[in-house]
C-alpha cells in the first residue's frame, strides 16, 4: 500500500480530531524554531523542507513533501521546537492533529497505532531515497534521481501532474549550480525524459527516467 493510502486511512480513523488548513503557494507551514505542538498529514499539494546549514545565513532545501507525507512528526515525543522550515510550492491542504490528542489516540486505539507506525516506516524509505539522491559523483545522475523522487512524492498516483519546483531549488537539492541544472534538464527534455514548463517540469514516464539512471550507475 502506498503511503498516501496509509495516510488517508489514518485520517479516517482520527476523524473529527483533525483540523483542515488550506495554504496558498509560498505560505509557511512552520518556521525553524517554532513550537512543535502539531502533527499534520499532507492531503494535497507540494511542499519543500529547508534548514540553515552550519555557518549559513540563508536556509537551503533539504527535502520535499507531497500527498500522504507527515509534517512535524519529530515533535510527537514531547515539547520540542521545529528543526526545519516547511513552505508550500503549490496550493496545499493539511489535516492537522494536536500533538497530545494524536499521542492519546495512538496509545488507546490499535488501528491508529498500526496506521501511524506503517506510515512512519514508509516515509523513512522516502527520506532514505532523498539521501541516496544526493549521493554519487555524477551531477546528471543526482539531478535525475531528484527529478524521479519528486515525481514519486508529488504525484503518487502517476497522473503526470506538473512538479512546481524551480530549477534553482532542484539544483540545490542535487548539489550543483542552476546553470548546470538548466543545461542538463534541457538535455533530459531533448531525450524525452521530461517536459520543461514555467516554474517546474513534468516527468512523463518515470520508468524511462529510472532506466536512464540504472544504465549509468546500476544501483538506481
XYZ file of C-alpha atoms in Angstrom:
220
model
C 0.000 0.000 0.000
C 1.338 3.439 -0.955
C 1.990 5.815 1.950
C -0.727 8.145 0.644
C -3.346 5.418 1.115
C -1.995 4.653 4.593
C -2.141 8.359 5.487
C -5.745 8.661 4.337
C -6.676 5.567 6.376
C -5.040 7.192 9.394
C -7.039 10.390 8.811
C -10.261 8.375 8.533
C -9.502 6.814 11.910
C -8.785 10.194 13.522
C -11.921 11.760 12.068
C -13.069 14.890 13.884
C -9.806 15.155 15.821
C -8.309 16.736 12.688
C -8.413 20.376 11.647
C -8.150 21.437 7.999
C -5.572 24.030 6.987
C -5.611 25.413 3.436
C -2.460 27.183 2.259
C -1.509 29.212 -0.794
C 1.750 28.907 -2.769
C 4.615 30.361 -0.754
C 2.909 30.094 2.628
C 4.922 28.793 5.568
C 3.666 25.691 7.329
C 6.116 26.419 10.131
C 9.483 28.076 10.701
C 12.598 26.593 12.224
C 12.398 27.197 15.978
C 8.580 27.266 16.175
C 6.841 25.253 18.868
C 6.194 21.689 17.667
C 2.665 21.354 19.020
C 1.001 19.729 15.999
C 1.466 16.898 13.523
C -0.032 17.241 10.043
C -0.804 14.991 7.098
C -0.440 16.480 3.615
C -3.786 15.815 1.927
C -2.767 17.622 -1.265
C -0.045 19.916 -2.547
C 3.703 20.150 -2.977
C 5.992 21.451 -0.214
C 9.714 21.939 0.372
C 11.699 21.450 3.583
C 14.515 23.924 4.311
C 17.174 24.210 7.017
C 20.071 26.503 7.843
C 23.489 24.943 7.113
C 26.245 25.312 9.684
C 27.522 28.867 9.456
C 24.970 29.793 6.800
C 22.718 32.839 6.841
C 20.100 31.513 4.412
C 18.102 28.273 4.515
C 18.682 25.665 1.808
C 16.290 22.945 0.609
C 16.910 19.517 2.128
C 13.767 17.583 1.204
C 10.281 17.614 -0.244
C 6.809 16.690 0.972
C 3.767 15.637 -1.014
C 0.393 13.941 -0.563
C 0.442 11.435 2.287
C 3.568 12.818 3.957
C 3.717 13.780 7.613
C 4.748 17.252 8.759
C 6.135 17.679 12.273
C 6.187 14.061 13.410
C 9.582 14.621 15.044
C 7.871 16.619 17.792
C 5.461 13.838 18.762
C 7.540 12.641 21.704
C 7.036 15.791 23.770
C 7.575 19.549 23.895
C 10.066 20.497 21.206
C 10.967 23.102 18.612
C 10.833 22.721 14.848
C 14.234 21.822 13.423
C 13.406 22.915 9.867
C 11.256 25.306 7.859
C 8.463 23.988 5.625
C 6.773 26.113 2.965
C 4.331 25.384 0.179
C 5.162 25.295 -3.524
C 1.526 24.944 -4.628
C -1.892 25.287 -3.076
C -1.897 22.718 -0.300
C -4.255 21.200 2.228
C -3.052 19.876 5.570
C -5.010 17.784 8.052
C -3.720 18.844 11.449
C -3.738 16.977 14.770
C -2.645 18.420 18.078
C 0.325 16.514 19.451
C -1.291 15.455 22.730
C -4.524 14.305 21.087
C -2.642 12.265 18.491
C -0.444 10.695 21.177
C -3.559 9.750 23.116
C -5.199 8.193 20.039
C -2.038 6.211 19.239
C -1.837 4.841 22.779
C -5.535 3.936 23.051
C -6.554 2.807 19.563
C -4.749 -0.113 17.876
C -5.837 0.856 14.342
C -4.457 4.388 14.752
C -1.229 2.968 16.172
C -0.909 0.494 13.289
C -1.545 3.065 10.568
C 0.812 5.580 12.155
C 3.630 3.019 12.548
C 3.169 1.854 8.943
C 3.212 5.442 7.714
C 6.394 6.262 9.647
C 8.150 3.202 8.203
C 7.040 4.070 4.677
C 8.139 7.676 4.999
C 11.514 6.618 6.366
C 12.075 4.989 2.983
C 11.253 8.337 1.343
C 13.917 10.054 3.467
C 16.462 7.342 2.583
C 15.744 7.856 -1.118
C 16.445 11.553 -0.654
C 19.803 10.765 0.924
C 20.631 8.413 -1.955
C 19.552 11.036 -4.489
C 22.182 13.399 -3.085
C 24.974 10.810 -3.304
C 27.257 9.980 -6.183
C 29.922 11.816 -8.175
C 27.825 12.369 -11.315
C 25.774 15.535 -11.256
C 23.440 14.358 -14.014
C 22.565 11.202 -12.071
C 21.932 13.151 -8.853
C 19.690 15.525 -10.766
C 17.807 12.659 -12.427
C 17.345 10.910 -9.086
C 15.851 14.041 -7.555
C 13.525 14.540 -10.523
C 12.347 10.931 -10.224
C 11.927 11.289 -6.466
C 9.899 14.483 -6.903
C 7.635 12.758 -9.406
C 7.026 9.864 -6.996
C 6.370 12.055 -3.939
C 4.460 14.930 -5.537
C 2.368 12.730 -7.845
C 1.830 9.405 -6.023
C -0.878 8.198 -8.422
C 1.227 8.884 -11.547
C -1.189 11.287 -13.209
C 1.551 13.364 -14.888
C 0.910 16.324 -12.608
C 3.366 19.242 -13.048
C 6.139 19.451 -10.459
C 6.291 23.034 -9.195
C 9.971 23.070 -8.294
C 12.144 25.843 -9.664
C 15.459 24.897 -11.246
C 17.402 26.786 -8.594
C 15.797 24.702 -5.833
C 16.326 21.458 -7.734
C 19.965 22.403 -8.337
C 20.465 22.997 -4.601
C 18.944 19.622 -3.776
C 21.282 17.944 -6.271
C 24.320 19.888 -5.046
C 25.025 21.837 -8.215
C 24.566 25.291 -9.784
C 21.443 26.496 -11.540
C 23.132 26.965 -14.974
C 24.394 23.379 -14.787
C 20.962 22.084 -13.813
C 19.335 24.109 -16.605
C 21.684 22.695 -19.257
C 21.208 19.116 -18.067
C 17.437 19.439 -17.831
C 17.352 20.641 -21.433
C 19.337 17.535 -22.356
C 16.789 15.401 -20.470
C 13.992 17.156 -22.335
C 15.675 16.507 -25.681
C 15.872 12.819 -24.729
C 12.139 12.772 -23.944
C 12.654 12.157 -20.212
C 10.891 15.323 -19.031
C 8.998 18.377 -20.224
C 10.099 21.784 -19.014
C 7.471 24.330 -18.046
C 7.453 27.727 -16.403
C 8.371 27.264 -12.738
C 8.711 23.492 -12.932
C 8.675 20.369 -15.064
C 6.777 17.152 -15.806
C 8.187 13.613 -15.811
C 6.005 11.924 -18.473
C 7.282 8.394 -17.794
C 9.020 7.550 -14.508
C 10.032 4.116 -15.829
C 12.078 5.648 -18.641
C 13.846 8.027 -16.251
C 14.566 5.161 -13.859
C 16.008 3.165 -16.750
C 18.265 6.090 -17.695
C 19.596 6.209 -14.131
C 20.118 2.446 -13.954
C 22.057 2.439 -17.233
C 24.545 4.916 -15.806
C 25.044 3.702 -12.257
C 23.489 0.252 -11.963
C 22.103 0.928 -8.482
C 19.026 3.033 -9.123
